[in-house]
Structure formats: structure tokens, C-alpha cells
Amino acid sequence: MGEKVVAGRFDLSDRQLYRDKLRRCLAGLERLLAEKRFDRPKNLMGLEIELNLTGADGMPRMLNAEVLERIASRDFQTELAMFNLEVNIAPHRLGGRVFDRLGEELRTSLAYADRKAGEVDAGIVMIGILPTLDRDDLVSSNLSAVDRYALLNEQIVAARGEDFVLDIDGVEHLTCTSKSIAPEAACTSVQLHLQVTPARFADVWNAAQAVTAAQIAVGANSPFLFGRELWRESRPPLFLQSTDTRPPELQAQGVRPRTWFGERWISSAYELFEENLRFFPAVLPICDEEDPLDVLDAGGVPTLAELVLHNGTVYRWNRPVYGIADGVPHLRVENRVLPAGPTVTDVIANTAFYYGLVRALAEESRPVWTRLSFEAAEANFDAACRDGIDARLQWPRRGRYGGTAEVDAVSLVRDELLPLAEAGLDAWGVERADRDFYLGVIEERCRRRVNGASWQAATFHRALEAGLSRDAALAATTRRYRDLMHQGEPVHTWPVGLPEPVPLG
């Protein structure tokens, strides 16, 4: 969705033409795969992080255009709402001290952005959902002034035909409605890209699906929305409901939501793109002039523009990505599971855990997806979103007996998944110092049963016990979070509660 989109109206013929172009794009992708035209392995990874803007009071600031003008860097872009930004880190080759280098680049970029935001009395906060957001902040008038967002909102609202219903039952219960997709903007995430060959794609995607629950359990950082304490990672249900084009009748018929986990393990990347066409009507039926099959006949590489645009409106937690670099097509797995934050060190630790674990699981002789049902993997994801670090998950038993057993997420991560992640990072050629430091952060979160969500909730309740109102407690928690985020020590070391007031005199 980063491409330029010009707002306009669509008529009936536009949708039929777009569907025909999508079919030609899919045929083009099939030919590219059959002809083995894709890039050789380069062990490339990439990173994007969505950010929030707040004032000194911890409240959201609708100033992304002004802040981006001051930052003046192509590494920073708009996101859906005026209180959002996104930072993109250039692709890196996995290996050596890559994670330390990533950390330094991120710290430098975020510190610069925060200084520039300070020029308009705003600051950067890296958090899954900003606790101080109010329903009045998430309205269509606060969407970023970019054509593609206005058009996306208009088309999804038209497809739904009625208000969106938000209904999340967690520690507390939130029910409300929205007339736009603006609540989606509350969800700020880390997106991890891994370039893979077509032959490796299915194994990597399946592995990524299998570990989403572990990622969320150790990385949850979104416990609040609109003043309510909900799931430990409330982004997935919020994202699903705020982009749901299905009225209740279509939900009852089993029509698939545009935000979804999927429904089966796969054997090729092609299957995911084909599912997109089979299950999801076009939201933005904008046609490119290129004919992909003509381009292929002429020996060229098609952009598959319609396929790429359509894929960007199907919100999988692990999304297939088709791209072209230096005239050569490539495939990536885009992992969209993790919330932003809490600190750069935490983000890099989550990143190292993911890349190591996916590498190891994708290369196992008896892959986890042959021993765990897809339905169990999806149930694990939901359980981790609800309960975070305290989740219990289904996982294949080790040894000759087979089957699955329910296990504490922290026990699974410490006893089985961290050793796998260590082996995976070794296979990537990551230096031991990087490997041990960042996986050590994950291990300490497990040992202390602390992540961003548990810290936020504990600090909020401590503020309530000190006599603050709910709104004041959420604002104070956000301000404390922001201060500790910029200090940079990982979240498992953060003291719970607000700093003691300095006595006067």
C-alpha cells in the first residue's frame, strides 16, 4: 500500500477489468515460477516499524505531516492516521553483527525523528496501541491526508455497508462502533521481511505461521484500547474488526475476513496469491497499463501491479510479497505479528528470535507443521493474544509418542524454542555475541514473566492504587513508558509503577 494511488470513483466495468488483470497477473506469476526466474538466495532481511506521535502529556498528536516535513528523509513515511509514522530500515544480509548494526541504525533514526518531532511539541512513542487514544481520535477526519488512505477507507466502508462493530472481551469488555476504518490506525507493528527462494517459501511461511503464538507470548505490548484493559495483544482482534467488510450475515455464512490467520499449511507461494483472488473482492480496482504476459513474452519482468496492490489489501499475519530488485523478481515472507516497542533492544531481540527460529524450523527433518494441525496453530495465536506471557499453547510432544500437549508458553520458549533459535542464528552465520545477547533478552522476559503488556498493565494498576483516575493513570503510564523507552533498557528491567514524586522545598 506504499504506492501512489489517485483517488477516484469506480464503475462496474472497472471491477471486471481488474479481475481479468488479476488473473493475467496470476498467470504471469505462475510462468515466472515455472521458468525459475526468481533471484538466488541472498539471506536478505528488512525491517519496518510503525510509530506514534504524542505530546508531553502522553496524548496523541495529529502532526505527522509537519513532523515528516522536518525529518525530510525517505526512510520515514506516513501511516494511516495523523498520529502515525513508519520508519523503514534498508535490507541487511543476515550474518555477523547484523543485529547490533540494526540496533544502532534504529537508535540513530528514532533519536533524530524524536528531535524533529520536538520542534512541533511532539515526540516518538514505539508501542503496540497508544493507551491514551480516545474514540474521538480515531475518526476519518484524522486519517492522513493521502489519497490512498481516503480511497481505502471509502471502499472498505462501502463494501461493509454499515458501521464497523468493535467488540473485544478481555480483562474488561469493549463494545463500540465506528463509521470508518480509522480504529485500524491504533495498531502499530513491527514488520519483518525475509527474502526466500520459491523452493523455500512454503517451508518458511509454514514455520512463521507456527511460531506466531510464541512471538506474541514474549512480545505482547498492546493491552489497552479506549480506556479499557483488553487482551495482552489487542491488535489482532482490533485490526480484524476495524477492516471487516462482512456484515453479520456474511460472517454467519463463513465468508473469510480480510484480516485472517489463514486456514491451511501451504506447499507454494502461488497458493496464497491464488487464494487472494478466489476469496477476496477487489477493494482498489486500479489497473496498470502493463500486460504481464506480453512483458514475459518479450523477455521482460512484469511488475504484476494489480496482484501486488490486491495483496496489500488482504491482511495476513504472514503475507507473501512479490518484488523486483535490480530487474530481478524475488519473493519475501512479511511477518506482521509483532507490536512496536517497547525499546530498540526489545525490537531487535524479537527480530533475532524470529529469524533464528524460522530458519531452524524450516529446516527440520520432521517439520512442526506435519505434527501440529493448522487449527491448533490458530488457536495458539488467539491464546497468546489473549494471555500474552501467561498463555498456554498446544505443541508437538518430543520423543516417540507423538501427539501434542498443552504447555506454558514460557516453558516452551525457554526449553525448546530458544535452543532452536540459537541453532538458526548459527546457521545464518550470526556472531555469538549478538546471538547470546538478544536471545538472552527473550530468556529474561520468560524467566521474569514480563513483557511490554504485563509492564503496562501492572504500572496502570499501581497508578490506580495511588489514587489516580483511569484517564490520568493511562496518561501517566504512557509518559513513564515513553521515558523508559527512550532510556533504552529492555522492558524486563523496567521498574513497575510511576516514579516517586520529588518533594517540594
Coordinates of C-alpha atoms in Angstrom, one line a residue:
M1 CA 0.0 0.0 0.0
G2 CA 3.0 2.3 -0.2
E3 CA 2.4 3.0 -3.9
K4 CA 0.8 6.2 -5.2
V5 CA -2.9 5.8 -5.5
V6 CA -5.0 8.5 -7.1
A7 CA -8.5 8.9 -5.6
G8 CA -11.4 8.4 -7.9
R9 CA -14.7 6.6 -8.5
F10 CA -15.0 3.1 -9.8
D11 CA -17.8 1.8 -12.0
L12 CA -18.9 -1.8 -12.7
S13 CA -16.6 -2.3 -15.6
D14 CA -13.6 -1.3 -13.5
R15 CA -14.1 -4.3 -11.2
Q16 CA -14.4 -6.8 -14.1
L17 CA -11.4 -5.4 -15.8
Y18 CA -9.4 -5.6 -12.6
R19 CA -10.4 -9.2 -12.0
D20 CA -9.3 -10.0 -15.5
K21 CA -6.0 -8.3 -14.9
L22 CA -5.5 -10.1 -11.6
R23 CA -6.0 -13.4 -13.5
R24 CA -3.3 -12.4 -16.0
C25 CA -1.0 -11.4 -13.2
L26 CA -1.5 -14.7 -11.5
A27 CA -0.8 -16.5 -14.8
G28 CA 2.4 -14.3 -15.1
L29 CA 3.5 -15.3 -11.6
E30 CA 2.9 -19.0 -12.5
R31 CA 5.1 -18.6 -15.5
L32 CA 7.9 -16.8 -13.6
L33 CA 7.8 -19.7 -11.1
A34 CA 7.9 -22.4 -13.8
E35 CA 10.7 -20.6 -15.6
K36 CA 12.7 -20.3 -12.4
R37 CA 13.2 -16.5 -13.0
F38 CA 13.5 -15.6 -9.3
D39 CA 16.6 -14.3 -7.6
R40 CA 19.1 -16.6 -6.0
P41 CA 19.3 -16.7 -2.1
K42 CA 20.9 -13.6 -0.6
N43 CA 19.9 -14.0 3.0
L44 CA 18.3 -10.6 3.0
M45 CA 16.1 -9.3 5.8
G46 CA 14.3 -6.0 6.2
L47 CA 12.5 -4.1 9.0
E48 CA 9.7 -1.6 9.2
I49 CA 8.3 -0.1 12.4
E50 CA 5.1 1.9 12.8
L51 CA 5.3 4.7 15.4
N52 CA 3.0 7.0 17.4
L53 CA 3.3 10.8 18.0
T54 CA 2.4 12.1 21.4
G55 CA 2.7 15.4 23.3
A56 CA 4.5 15.8 26.6
D57 CA 1.1 14.9 28.3
G58 CA 1.2 11.5 26.6
M59 CA -1.8 12.3 24.4
P60 CA -1.8 11.6 20.7
R61 CA -0.7 14.5 18.4
M62 CA -2.1 14.7 14.8
L63 CA 1.0 16.1 13.3
N64 CA 2.6 13.5 11.1
A65 CA 2.8 15.8 8.0
E66 CA 4.6 18.5 10.0
V67 CA 7.0 16.1 11.6
L68 CA 7.7 14.3 8.2
E69 CA 8.4 17.7 6.6
R70 CA 11.1 18.3 9.3
I71 CA 12.5 14.8 9.2
A72 CA 12.9 15.1 5.4
S73 CA 14.1 11.5 5.0
R74 CA 12.7 8.8 2.6
D75 CA 13.3 6.3 5.5
F76 CA 10.2 7.8 7.2
Q77 CA 6.7 7.7 5.7
T78 CA 3.1 8.5 6.5
E79 CA 0.9 5.8 8.0
L80 CA -2.9 5.6 8.2
A81 CA -3.6 8.3 10.8
M82 CA -2.1 11.7 11.5
F83 CA -0.6 10.5 14.8
N84 CA 1.3 7.6 12.9
L85 CA 4.7 7.4 11.2
E86 CA 6.6 4.5 9.7
V87 CA 10.4 4.0 9.6
N88 CA 11.9 1.7 7.1
I89 CA 15.4 0.2 7.6
A90 CA 17.3 -0.7 4.4
P91 CA 17.7 -4.5 3.8
H92 CA 20.6 -6.2 5.6
R93 CA 22.3 -9.5 5.0
L94 CA 21.7 -11.9 7.8
G95 CA 25.0 -12.8 9.5
G96 CA 27.9 -11.4 11.6
R97 CA 26.9 -8.5 13.9
V98 CA 23.8 -7.7 11.9
F99 CA 21.6 -7.2 14.9
D100 CA 23.9 -4.8 16.6
R101 CA 24.1 -2.8 13.4
L102 CA 20.3 -2.8 13.1
G103 CA 20.1 -1.6 16.7
E104 CA 22.4 1.3 16.1
E105 CA 20.7 2.4 12.9
L106 CA 17.3 2.3 14.7
R107 CA 18.5 4.3 17.7
T108 CA 20.0 6.9 15.4
S109 CA 16.9 7.2 13.3
L110 CA 14.4 7.3 16.2
A111 CA 16.5 9.8 18.1
Y112 CA 16.7 12.1 15.1
A113 CA 12.9 11.7 14.4
D114 CA 12.2 12.5 18.1
R115 CA 14.3 15.6 18.0
K116 CA 12.5 16.8 14.8
A117 CA 9.1 16.0 16.3
G118 CA 10.1 18.0 19.4
E119 CA 10.1 21.1 17.1
V120 CA 6.3 20.9 17.0
D121 CA 5.9 19.8 20.6
A122 CA 5.6 16.1 19.8
G123 CA 7.6 13.0 20.5
I124 CA 8.0 9.5 19.2
V125 CA 6.5 6.6 21.1
M126 CA 7.0 3.0 20.0
I127 CA 4.1 1.0 21.4
G128 CA 1.6 -1.5 20.1
I129 CA -1.5 0.6 20.9
L130 CA -1.2 4.0 22.5
P131 CA -3.1 3.7 25.8
T132 CA -4.3 7.4 25.7
L133 CA -6.2 7.1 22.4
D134 CA -9.8 8.0 22.6
R135 CA -12.7 7.1 20.2
D136 CA -12.7 10.8 19.1
D137 CA -9.1 10.4 17.9
L138 CA -9.9 7.5 15.6
V139 CA -12.3 9.2 13.1
S140 CA -12.0 9.7 9.4
S141 CA -11.0 13.3 9.7
N142 CA -7.8 12.2 11.4
L143 CA -6.7 9.9 8.6
S144 CA -3.5 11.1 6.9
A145 CA -4.0 13.5 4.0
V146 CA -3.0 10.9 1.4
D147 CA -5.3 9.7 -1.4
R148 CA -4.7 6.0 -0.9
Y149 CA -5.9 6.2 2.7
A150 CA -9.1 8.2 1.8
L151 CA -9.8 5.8 -1.1
L152 CA -9.2 2.7 1.0
N153 CA -11.5 4.0 3.7
E154 CA -14.2 4.9 1.2
Q155 CA -14.1 1.5 -0.5
I156 CA -14.0 -0.7 2.7
V157 CA -16.8 1.4 4.3
A158 CA -18.9 0.9 1.0
A159 CA -18.2 -2.8 1.0
R160 CA -19.3 -3.2 4.6
G161 CA -22.4 -1.0 4.1
E162 CA -22.9 -0.2 7.8
D163 CA -20.9 0.8 10.9
F164 CA -18.0 -1.3 12.0
V165 CA -18.6 -3.0 15.3
L166 CA -15.7 -3.3 17.8
D167 CA -16.4 -6.0 20.4
I168 CA -13.3 -7.3 22.4
D169 CA -13.9 -9.2 25.6
G170 CA -10.7 -9.4 27.6
V171 CA -9.9 -8.3 31.2
E172 CA -12.6 -5.8 30.5
H173 CA -15.1 -5.7 27.7
L174 CA -15.1 -3.0 25.0
T175 CA -18.1 -2.6 22.6
C176 CA -18.5 0.4 20.3
T177 CA -19.0 1.3 16.7
S178 CA -17.0 3.2 14.1
K179 CA -18.1 4.8 10.8
S180 CA -14.6 4.4 9.3
I181 CA -11.5 2.2 9.3
A182 CA -9.7 4.8 11.4
P183 CA -9.5 2.4 14.5
E184 CA -7.1 0.3 12.5
A185 CA -4.6 3.1 12.9
A186 CA -4.3 2.3 16.6
C187 CA -2.4 -0.8 15.7
T188 CA 1.3 -0.1 15.3
S189 CA 3.5 -3.0 14.4
V190 CA 7.0 -4.3 13.5
Q191 CA 7.1 -5.9 10.1
L192 CA 9.9 -8.4 9.4
H193 CA 10.8 -9.3 5.8
L194 CA 12.8 -12.3 4.7
Q195 CA 13.7 -12.8 1.1
V196 CA 13.4 -16.5 0.1
T197 CA 13.6 -18.6 -3.0
P198 CA 10.3 -20.1 -4.3
A199 CA 11.5 -23.6 -3.3
R200 CA 12.0 -22.4 0.3
F201 CA 8.9 -20.2 0.5
A202 CA 6.3 -22.7 1.8
D203 CA 8.6 -24.1 4.5
V204 CA 9.5 -20.6 5.7
W205 CA 5.8 -19.4 5.6
N206 CA 4.6 -22.5 7.4
A207 CA 7.3 -22.1 10.1
A208 CA 6.4 -18.4 10.5
Q209 CA 2.7 -19.4 11.0
A210 CA 3.6 -22.0 13.6
V211 CA 5.6 -19.5 15.7
T212 CA 3.2 -16.6 15.7
A213 CA 1.9 -17.6 19.1
A214 CA 5.4 -17.7 20.6
Q215 CA 6.2 -14.3 19.1
I216 CA 3.1 -12.8 20.7
A217 CA 3.6 -14.5 24.0
V218 CA 7.0 -13.0 24.6
G219 CA 6.4 -9.7 22.6
A220 CA 2.8 -8.6 23.5
N221 CA 2.6 -4.9 24.1
S222 CA -1.0 -3.7 23.4
P223 CA -3.2 -4.3 26.5
F224 CA -5.3 -1.1 26.3
L225 CA -7.8 0.5 23.9
F226 CA -10.2 3.4 24.5
G227 CA -9.5 3.3 28.3
R228 CA -10.3 -0.5 28.6
E229 CA -7.9 -3.3 29.5
L230 CA -8.5 -5.9 26.9
W231 CA -6.2 -8.7 25.5
R232 CA -2.5 -8.7 26.2
E233 CA -2.1 -8.2 22.5
S234 CA -5.3 -6.4 21.4
R235 CA -4.1 -5.5 17.9
P236 CA -5.2 -8.7 16.0
P237 CA -8.9 -8.5 17.1
L238 CA -8.9 -4.8 16.6
F239 CA -7.4 -5.0 13.1
L240 CA -9.8 -7.7 12.1
Q241 CA -12.9 -5.9 13.3
S242 CA -11.9 -2.4 12.0
T243 CA -11.3 -3.7 8.4
D244 CA -14.1 -6.3 8.4
T245 CA -16.1 -5.8 5.2
R246 CA -18.5 -8.6 6.2
P247 CA -21.8 -7.6 7.8
P248 CA -23.1 -10.2 10.3
E249 CA -24.9 -12.2 7.7
L250 CA -21.8 -12.8 5.7
Q251 CA -19.9 -13.7 8.8
A252 CA -22.5 -16.3 9.6
Q253 CA -22.1 -17.8 6.1
G254 CA -18.4 -18.3 6.8
V255 CA -17.1 -15.7 4.4
R256 CA -13.4 -15.1 5.2
P257 CA -12.4 -11.8 6.8
R258 CA -9.7 -9.6 5.1
T259 CA -7.6 -9.8 8.2
W260 CA -7.0 -13.5 8.8
F261 CA -4.6 -16.1 10.0
G262 CA -5.3 -18.4 7.1
E263 CA -6.8 -21.9 7.1
R264 CA -4.1 -24.4 6.0
W265 CA -0.5 -25.2 5.6
I266 CA 0.8 -24.5 2.1
S267 CA 3.1 -26.1 -0.4
S268 CA 3.9 -23.0 -2.6
A269 CA 3.7 -19.2 -2.6
Y270 CA 1.4 -19.4 -5.6
E271 CA -1.3 -20.8 -3.4
L272 CA -1.5 -17.7 -1.2
F273 CA -1.8 -15.3 -4.2
E274 CA -4.4 -17.6 -5.8
E275 CA -6.4 -17.6 -2.5
N276 CA -6.4 -13.8 -2.6
L277 CA -8.1 -13.8 -6.0
R278 CA -10.5 -16.7 -5.1
F279 CA -11.7 -15.3 -1.8
F280 CA -11.4 -11.5 -1.7
P281 CA -13.1 -9.0 -3.9
A282 CA -11.0 -6.0 -5.1
V283 CA -11.1 -3.0 -2.7
L284 CA -9.0 -0.8 -5.0
P285 CA -9.7 -1.9 -8.6
I286 CA -7.0 0.3 -10.2
C287 CA -5.5 -1.1 -13.4
D288 CA -2.0 -0.6 -14.6
E289 CA -1.3 -0.3 -18.4
E290 CA 1.2 -3.2 -18.4
D291 CA 0.1 -6.6 -19.7
P292 CA 2.2 -9.0 -17.7
L293 CA 2.0 -11.8 -20.2
D294 CA 3.1 -9.5 -23.0
V295 CA 6.1 -8.4 -20.9
L296 CA 7.0 -12.0 -20.3
D297 CA 6.7 -12.9 -24.0
A298 CA 9.1 -10.0 -24.7
G299 CA 11.6 -11.4 -22.2
G300 CA 10.9 -8.8 -19.5
V301 CA 9.9 -8.9 -15.8
P302 CA 6.4 -7.8 -15.1
T303 CA 5.6 -5.6 -12.1
L304 CA 2.3 -7.6 -11.5
A305 CA 0.9 -4.2 -10.2
E306 CA -2.7 -5.4 -9.7
L307 CA -1.6 -8.5 -7.9
V308 CA 0.7 -6.5 -5.6
L309 CA -2.0 -3.9 -4.9
H310 CA -4.6 -6.6 -4.2
N311 CA -2.2 -8.5 -1.9
G312 CA -1.8 -5.3 0.1
T313 CA -5.5 -5.2 0.9
V314 CA -5.5 -8.8 2.3
Y315 CA -4.1 -8.5 5.8
R316 CA -2.4 -11.9 6.5
W317 CA -0.3 -12.1 9.6
N318 CA 2.4 -13.7 7.4
R319 CA 2.0 -12.1 4.0
P320 CA 3.6 -13.2 0.7
V321 CA 5.3 -10.4 -1.1
Y322 CA 6.4 -10.2 -4.8
G323 CA 9.0 -7.6 -5.6
I324 CA 11.6 -6.6 -8.2
A325 CA 15.2 -5.5 -7.3
D326 CA 17.8 -4.6 -10.0
G327 CA 15.5 -6.0 -12.6
V328 CA 15.2 -9.5 -11.0
P329 CA 12.0 -10.7 -9.3
H330 CA 12.0 -12.1 -5.7
L331 CA 9.7 -13.4 -3.0
R332 CA 9.6 -12.4 0.6
V333 CA 7.7 -13.5 3.7
E334 CA 6.5 -10.5 5.6
N335 CA 5.9 -11.2 9.3
R336 CA 3.3 -8.7 10.6
V337 CA 2.7 -10.3 14.0
L338 CA 4.7 -8.2 16.4
P339 CA 3.6 -4.9 18.1
A340 CA 6.0 -2.0 18.0
G341 CA 8.3 -1.5 21.0
P342 CA 9.0 -1.3 23.9
T343 CA 12.6 -0.4 23.2
V344 CA 15.0 -0.8 20.3
T345 CA 16.8 -3.6 22.2
D346 CA 13.4 -5.4 22.7
V347 CA 12.6 -5.0 19.0
I348 CA 15.9 -6.4 17.9
A349 CA 15.6 -9.3 20.4
N350 CA 12.2 -10.1 18.9
T351 CA 13.8 -9.9 15.4
A352 CA 16.6 -12.2 16.3
F353 CA 14.3 -14.7 17.9
Y354 CA 12.1 -14.8 14.8
Y355 CA 14.8 -15.1 12.2
G356 CA 16.6 -17.8 14.2
L357 CA 13.5 -19.8 15.0
V358 CA 12.1 -19.7 11.4
R359 CA 15.4 -20.8 9.9
A360 CA 15.7 -23.8 12.3
L361 CA 12.0 -24.9 12.0
A362 CA 12.0 -24.6 8.2
E363 CA 15.0 -27.0 8.0
E364 CA 13.8 -29.6 10.5
S365 CA 13.5 -33.2 9.1
R366 CA 10.1 -33.6 10.7
P367 CA 8.6 -30.1 10.4
V368 CA 6.4 -28.8 13.1
W369 CA 3.5 -28.3 10.6
T370 CA 3.4 -32.0 9.9
R371 CA 2.9 -32.6 13.6
L372 CA 0.6 -29.7 14.6
S373 CA -2.8 -29.0 13.0
F374 CA -3.3 -25.6 11.4
E375 CA -6.4 -25.2 13.7
A376 CA -4.1 -25.7 16.7
A377 CA -1.6 -23.1 15.4
E378 CA -4.5 -20.6 15.0
A379 CA -5.8 -21.4 18.5
N380 CA -2.3 -20.9 19.9
F381 CA -2.2 -17.5 18.2
D382 CA -5.5 -16.5 19.8
A383 CA -4.4 -17.8 23.2
A384 CA -1.2 -15.8 23.0
C385 CA -3.0 -12.6 22.0
R386 CA -5.4 -13.0 25.0
D387 CA -2.9 -14.1 27.7
G388 CA 0.5 -12.9 26.5
I389 CA 3.4 -14.2 28.6
D390 CA 0.9 -16.3 30.6
A391 CA -0.5 -18.2 27.6
R392 CA -0.7 -22.0 27.4
L393 CA -0.1 -23.4 24.0
Q394 CA -0.5 -26.7 22.2
W395 CA 2.8 -28.1 20.8
P396 CA 4.0 -31.4 19.4
R397 CA 5.5 -33.7 22.1
R398 CA 9.1 -34.7 21.7
G399 CA 10.1 -38.3 21.5
R400 CA 8.5 -41.4 20.1
Y401 CA 5.0 -41.0 21.4
G402 CA 3.9 -38.1 19.2
G403 CA 0.7 -36.1 19.5
T404 CA 0.5 -32.7 21.1
A405 CA 0.4 -31.5 24.7
E406 CA -0.5 -28.2 26.4
V407 CA 2.4 -26.3 27.7
D408 CA 3.2 -22.9 29.3
A409 CA 4.4 -20.5 26.6
V410 CA 7.4 -19.5 28.7
S411 CA 8.4 -23.2 29.2
L412 CA 8.1 -23.9 25.5
V413 CA 10.2 -20.8 24.6
R414 CA 12.9 -21.5 27.2
D415 CA 13.2 -25.3 26.8
E416 CA 12.6 -25.8 23.1
L417 CA 12.3 -22.7 21.0
L418 CA 15.3 -20.7 22.2
P419 CA 17.7 -23.5 21.6
L420 CA 16.2 -23.8 18.1
A421 CA 16.6 -20.0 17.6
E422 CA 20.2 -20.3 18.7
A423 CA 20.8 -23.0 16.1
G424 CA 19.0 -21.0 13.4
L425 CA 21.1 -17.9 14.1
D426 CA 24.3 -20.0 13.9
A427 CA 23.1 -21.3 10.5
W428 CA 22.7 -17.7 9.4
G429 CA 26.3 -17.0 10.5
V430 CA 25.3 -14.5 13.2
E431 CA 28.2 -13.9 15.6
R432 CA 27.8 -15.5 19.1
A433 CA 27.9 -12.2 20.9
D434 CA 24.9 -10.9 19.0
R435 CA 23.1 -14.2 19.3
D436 CA 23.6 -14.6 23.0
F437 CA 22.8 -11.0 24.0
Y438 CA 19.5 -10.7 22.1
L439 CA 18.2 -14.3 22.8
G440 CA 19.2 -13.6 26.4
V441 CA 16.7 -10.7 26.4
I442 CA 13.9 -13.2 25.4
E443 CA 15.1 -15.7 28.0
E444 CA 15.0 -13.0 30.8
R445 CA 11.4 -12.0 29.8
C446 CA 10.4 -15.6 30.2
R447 CA 12.3 -16.0 33.5
R448 CA 10.6 -12.9 35.0
R449 CA 7.3 -13.4 33.1
V450 CA 7.5 -9.8 31.9
N451 CA 6.8 -8.2 28.5
G452 CA 5.6 -4.8 27.5
A453 CA 1.9 -5.7 28.0
S454 CA 2.5 -7.0 31.6
W455 CA 4.5 -3.9 32.5
Q456 CA 1.9 -1.5 31.1
A457 CA -0.9 -3.3 33.0
A458 CA 1.0 -3.6 36.3
T459 CA 2.0 0.1 36.1
F460 CA -1.5 1.2 35.3
H461 CA -2.9 -0.7 38.3
R462 CA -0.2 0.7 40.5
A463 CA -1.3 4.2 39.4
L464 CA -4.9 3.4 40.2
E465 CA -3.9 2.2 43.6
A466 CA -2.1 5.5 44.1
G467 CA -5.5 7.3 43.6
L468 CA -5.3 8.4 40.0
S469 CA -8.4 8.3 37.8
R470 CA -8.4 5.8 34.9
D471 CA -7.6 8.5 32.3
A472 CA -4.9 10.0 34.5
A473 CA -3.4 6.6 35.2
L474 CA -3.3 5.7 31.5
A475 CA -1.7 9.1 30.7
A476 CA 0.9 8.7 33.5
T477 CA 1.6 5.1 32.3
T478 CA 2.2 6.3 28.8
R479 CA 4.5 9.1 29.9
R480 CA 6.5 6.7 32.1
Y481 CA 6.6 4.2 29.2
R482 CA 7.9 6.9 26.8
D483 CA 10.7 7.9 29.3
L484 CA 11.8 4.4 29.8
M485 CA 11.6 3.6 26.1
H486 CA 14.0 6.5 25.3
Q487 CA 16.4 5.4 28.1
G488 CA 16.6 2.2 26.2
E489 CA 17.0 -0.6 28.8
P490 CA 14.9 -3.7 27.8
V491 CA 11.4 -3.9 29.3
H492 CA 12.2 -6.8 31.6
T493 CA 14.4 -4.5 33.6
W494 CA 11.8 -1.7 33.9
P495 CA 10.6 -0.9 37.5
V496 CA 6.8 -1.3 37.8
G497 CA 4.9 1.9 38.7
L498 CA 5.4 5.6 38.4
P499 CA 8.5 7.4 39.7
E500 CA 8.2 8.8 43.2
P501 CA 7.2 12.5 43.2
V502 CA 10.1 14.8 44.1
P503 CA 9.2 16.6 47.4
L504 CA 8.9 20.3 47.2
G505 CA 11.2 22.6 49.2

